[in-house]
PDB file of C-alpha atoms in Angstrom:
ATOM      1  CA  MET A   1      63.198  60.673   2.830  1.00 63.00           C
ATOM      2  CA  THR A   2      59.563  61.608   3.449  1.00 78.00           C
ATOM      3  CA  LEU A   3      60.708  63.638   6.453  1.00 85.00           C
ATOM      4  CA  LEU A   4      62.906  65.715   4.147  1.00 81.00           C
ATOM      5  CA  ILE A   5      60.064  66.279   1.706  1.00 85.00           C
ATOM      6  CA  GLY A   6      57.652  67.187   4.510  1.00 87.00           C
ATOM      7  CA  THR A   7      60.188  69.587   5.953  1.00 88.00           C
ATOM      8  CA  SER A   8      60.658  71.253   2.595  1.00 88.00           C
ATOM      9  CA  VAL A   9      56.897  71.680   2.174  1.00 91.00           C
ATOM     10  CA  LEU A  10      56.679  73.351   5.573  1.00 92.00           C
ATOM     11  CA  LEU A  11      59.639  75.586   4.736  1.00 91.00           C
ATOM     12  CA  ILE A  12      58.034  76.597   1.447  1.00 94.00           C
ATOM     13  CA  ALA A  13      54.791  77.459   3.263  1.00 94.00           C
ATOM     14  CA  ALA A  14      56.689  79.505   5.861  1.00 92.00           C
ATOM     15  CA  SER A  15      58.647  81.199   3.099  1.00 94.00           C
ATOM     16  CA  THR A  16      55.457  82.164   1.286  1.00 95.00           C
ATOM     17  CA  ILE A  17      53.868  83.576   4.437  1.00 95.00           C
ATOM     18  CA  ALA A  18      57.028  85.523   5.321  1.00 93.00           C
ATOM     19  CA  LEU A  19      57.275  86.892   1.786  1.00 94.00           C
ATOM     20  CA  VAL A  20      53.647  88.045   1.703  1.00 95.00           C
ATOM     21  CA  PHE A  21      53.829  89.753   5.101  1.00 93.00           C
ATOM     22  CA  GLY A  22      57.255  91.191   4.290  1.00 93.00           C
ATOM     23  CA  TRP A  23      55.954  92.623   1.062  1.00 93.00           C
ATOM     24  CA  ILE A  24      52.783  94.051   2.625  1.00 94.00           C
ATOM     25  CA  THR A  25      54.597  95.638   5.558  1.00 94.00           C
ATOM     26  CA  ALA A  26      57.775  96.497   3.601  1.00 92.00           C
ATOM     27  CA  ASN A  27      59.753  94.601   6.235  1.00 93.00           C
ATOM     28  CA  GLY A  28      63.158  93.662   4.840  1.00 92.00           C
ATOM     29  CA  SER A  29      63.915  91.107   7.548  1.00 93.00           C
ATOM     30  CA  LEU A  30      60.794  89.089   6.655  1.00 92.00           C
ATOM     31  CA  ILE A  31      61.792  89.108   3.003  1.00 93.00           C
ATOM     32  CA  TRP A  32      65.300  87.846   3.889  1.00 94.00           C
ATOM     33  CA  THR A  33      63.711  85.205   6.145  1.00 93.00           C
ATOM     34  CA  SER A  34      61.621  84.120   3.172  1.00 94.00           C
ATOM     35  CA  ILE A  35      64.730  83.815   1.017  1.00 95.00           C
ATOM     36  CA  ALA A  36      66.533  81.779   3.688  1.00 94.00           C
ATOM     37  CA  ALA A  37      63.540  79.446   4.131  1.00 93.00           C
ATOM     38  CA  SER A  38      63.357  78.946   0.363  1.00 94.00           C
ATOM     39  CA  ALA A  39      67.053  78.065   0.228  1.00 94.00           C
ATOM     40  CA  ALA A  40      66.641  75.602   3.112  1.00 92.00           C
ATOM     41  CA  ALA A  41      63.682  74.003   1.308  1.00 90.00           C
ATOM     42  CA  ALA A  42      65.796  73.647  -1.831  1.00 92.00           C
ATOM     43  CA  VAL A  43      68.534  71.920   0.163  1.00 92.00           C
ATOM     44  CA  ALA A  44      66.007  69.538   1.774  1.00 89.00           C
ATOM     45  CA  LEU A  45      64.511  68.657  -1.625  1.00 90.00           C
ATOM     46  CA  ALA A  46      67.961  68.091  -3.127  1.00 90.00           C
ATOM     47  CA  LEU A  47      68.894  65.781  -0.249  1.00 90.00           C
ATOM     48  CA  ALA A  48      65.645  63.831  -0.697  1.00 87.00           C
ATOM     49  CA  PHE A  49      66.291  63.524  -4.429  1.00 88.00           C
ATOM     50  CA  PHE A  50      69.824  62.210  -4.026  1.00 87.00           C
ATOM     51  CA  ARG A  51      68.780  59.831  -1.240  1.00 87.00           C
ATOM     52  CA  SER A  52      66.010  58.403  -3.442  1.00 84.00           C
ATOM     53  CA  ARG A  53      68.500  57.880  -6.268  1.00 83.00           C
ATOM     54  CA  GLN A  54      70.833  56.028  -3.898  1.00 83.00           C
ATOM     55  CA  GLU A  55      67.984  53.814  -2.698  1.00 81.00           C
ATOM     56  CA  ALA A  56      66.943  53.064  -6.281  1.00 78.00           C
ATOM     57  CA  ALA A  57      70.527  52.177  -7.216  1.00 78.00           C
ATOM     58  CA  ALA A  58      70.806  49.877  -4.195  1.00 77.00           C
ATOM     59  CA  LEU A  59      67.564  48.134  -5.194  1.00 75.00           C
ATOM     60  CA  ALA A  60      68.810  47.741  -8.763  1.00 73.00           C
ATOM     61  CA  ARG A  61      72.113  46.280  -7.538  1.00 74.00           C
ATOM     62  CA  GLY A  62      70.206  43.821  -5.353  1.00 67.00           C
ATOM     63  CA  ALA A  63      67.997  42.746  -8.253  1.00 61.00           C
ATOM     64  CA  GLN A  64      70.999  42.311 -10.539  1.00 60.00           C
ATOM     65  CA  GLY A  65      72.770  40.265  -7.879  1.00 56.00           C
ATOM     66  CA  SER A  66      69.812  37.914  -7.473  1.00 53.00           C
ATOM     67  CA  ARG A  67      69.529  37.480 -11.247  1.00 51.00           C
ATOM     68  CA  ALA A  68      73.249  36.747 -11.495  1.00 49.00           C
ATOM     69  CA  ALA A  69      73.033  34.153  -8.699  1.00 48.00           C
ATOM     70  CA  THR A  70      70.146  32.401 -10.449  1.00 46.00           C
ATOM     71  CA  ALA A  71      72.001  32.487 -13.772  1.00 46.00           C
ATOM     72  CA  GLU A  72      75.051  30.875 -12.148  1.00 45.00           C
ATOM     73  CA  GLY A  73      72.900  28.077 -10.737  1.00 46.00           C
ATOM     74  CA  GLU A  74      73.223  29.197  -7.114  1.00 43.00           C
ATOM     75  CA  GLY A  75      69.530  29.976  -6.718  1.00 43.00           C
ATOM     76  CA  ASP A  76      66.963  27.210  -6.574  1.00 40.00           C
ATOM     77  CA  PRO A  77      63.941  28.162  -8.723  1.00 40.00           C
ATOM     78  CA  ALA A  78      61.637  25.949  -6.672  1.00 39.00           C
ATOM     79  CA  SER A  79      62.769  27.400  -3.340  1.00 39.00           C
ATOM     80  CA  ALA A  80      59.907  29.922  -3.138  1.00 40.00           C
ATOM     81  CA  GLY A  81      57.312  27.570  -1.734  1.00 42.00           C
ATOM     82  CA  GLY A  82      57.412  25.181  -4.677  1.00 41.00           C
ATOM     83  CA  ARG A  83      56.717  27.934  -7.192  1.00 41.00           C
ATOM     84  CA  PRO A  84      59.188  28.916  -9.895  1.00 46.00           C
ATOM     85  CA  ALA A  85      61.087  32.116  -9.024  1.00 49.00           C
ATOM     86  CA  GLY A  86      59.628  33.899 -12.072  1.00 55.00           C
ATOM     87  CA  ASP A  87      56.115  33.467 -10.657  1.00 82.00           C
ATOM     88  CA  GLU A  88      56.821  35.863  -7.758  1.00 88.00           C
ATOM     89  CA  VAL A  89      55.481  39.392  -8.351  1.00 91.00           C
ATOM     90  CA  VAL A  90      55.120  42.578  -6.303  1.00 90.00           C
ATOM     91  CA  ALA A  91      51.554  43.878  -6.095  1.00 90.00           C
ATOM     92  CA  VAL A  92      51.028  47.583  -5.357  1.00 87.00           C
ATOM     93  CA  ARG A  93      47.682  48.159  -3.680  1.00 82.00           C
ATOM     94  CA  GLY A  94      47.458  51.862  -4.546  1.00 80.00           C
ATOM     95  CA  SER A  95      47.678  51.326  -8.306  1.00 83.00           C
ATOM     96  CA  ARG A  96      46.114  47.814  -8.419  1.00 86.00           C
ATOM     97  CA  ARG A  97      49.032  46.643 -10.617  1.00 89.00           C
ATOM     98  CA  TYR A  98      51.695  44.003 -10.115  1.00 89.00           C
ATOM     99  CA  HIS A  99      55.336  44.279 -11.130  1.00 89.00           C
ATOM    100  CA  ARG A 100      58.578  42.360 -11.441  1.00 89.00           C
ATOM    101  CA  PRO A 101      60.597  42.692  -8.206  1.00 87.00           C
ATOM    102  CA  GLU A 102      63.227  44.821  -9.974  1.00 87.00           C
ATOM    103  CA  CYS A 103      60.685  47.268 -11.470  1.00 86.00           C
ATOM    104  CA  ARG A 104      61.041  50.863 -10.290  1.00 83.00           C
ATOM    105  CA  TYR A 105      57.355  50.937  -9.343  1.00 83.00           C
ATOM    106  CA  ALA A 106      57.649  47.848  -7.105  1.00 82.00           C
ATOM    107  CA  SER A 107      59.256  49.817  -4.258  1.00 81.00           C
ATOM    108  CA  ASP A 108      55.991  51.421  -3.146  1.00 77.00           C
ATOM    109  CA  LYS A 109      55.114  51.313   0.573  1.00 77.00           C
ATOM    110  CA  THR A 110      51.832  49.538  -0.175  1.00 76.00           C
ATOM    111  CA  ALA A 111      53.574  46.760  -2.134  1.00 83.00           C
ATOM    112  CA  ALA A 112      53.189  43.094  -1.194  1.00 86.00           C
ATOM    113  CA  THR A 113      54.980  40.076  -2.651  1.00 89.00           C
ATOM    114  CA  MET A 114      52.712  37.297  -3.906  1.00 89.00           C
ATOM    115  CA  SER A 115      52.338  34.798  -6.697  1.00 89.00           C
ATOM    116  CA  ARG A 116      51.160  35.918 -10.117  1.00 89.00           C
ATOM    117  CA  SER A 117      47.982  33.832  -9.821  1.00 87.00           C
ATOM    118  CA  ALA A 118      47.166  35.336  -6.398  1.00 87.00           C
ATOM    119  CA  ALA A 119      47.634  38.829  -7.846  1.00 87.00           C
ATOM    120  CA  HIS A 120      45.206  37.982 -10.665  1.00 86.00           C
ATOM    121  CA  LYS A 121      42.664  36.598  -8.185  1.00 89.00           C
ATOM    122  CA  GLU A 122      42.824  39.810  -6.140  1.00 88.00           C
ATOM    123  CA  GLY A 123      42.158  41.922  -9.239  1.00 89.00           C
ATOM    124  CA  PHE A 124      45.647  43.260  -9.950  1.00 89.00           C
ATOM    125  CA  ARG A 125      46.698  43.944 -13.553  1.00 90.00           C
ATOM    126  CA  PRO A 126      50.230  43.520 -14.959  1.00 91.00           C
ATOM    127  CA  CYS A 127      52.475  46.577 -15.271  1.00 88.00           C
ATOM    128  CA  ALA A 128      52.712  47.897 -18.816  1.00 87.00           C
ATOM    129  CA  ILE A 129      56.363  48.896 -18.304  1.00 85.00           C
ATOM    130  CA  CYS A 130      58.069  45.822 -16.779  1.00 87.00           C
ATOM    131  CA  LYS A 131      55.574  43.329 -18.297  1.00 83.00           C
ATOM    132  CA  PRO A 132      55.737  40.658 -15.568  1.00 83.00           C
TER     133      PRO A 132
END
């Protein structure tokens, strides 16, 4: 997904340069190149958007499935190293906050799973949205 976003940024930069030089030199082919690069950037951004929505939906389905398994008695709450399952949080280093595993902000690349007490000891604060 980040490759698509990076590609679109480069295409937008190329489009801007082509448009400026096309406008200055009154070169129609540069202006059409700028339009084509802008359209390609729009396609790349749209693909990145839809891929991120699919990933978010897959994460939500996984979180719902794990909650359903625990509700049915299939999950053992003490299986996570002797801690209750509700004590497990996802700490995001960039924001210094911790979240429930199913929170939309828990899917950050800098996220690490740890206990709630360990997150407190490392200086993380609870998320104001998911309220872990």
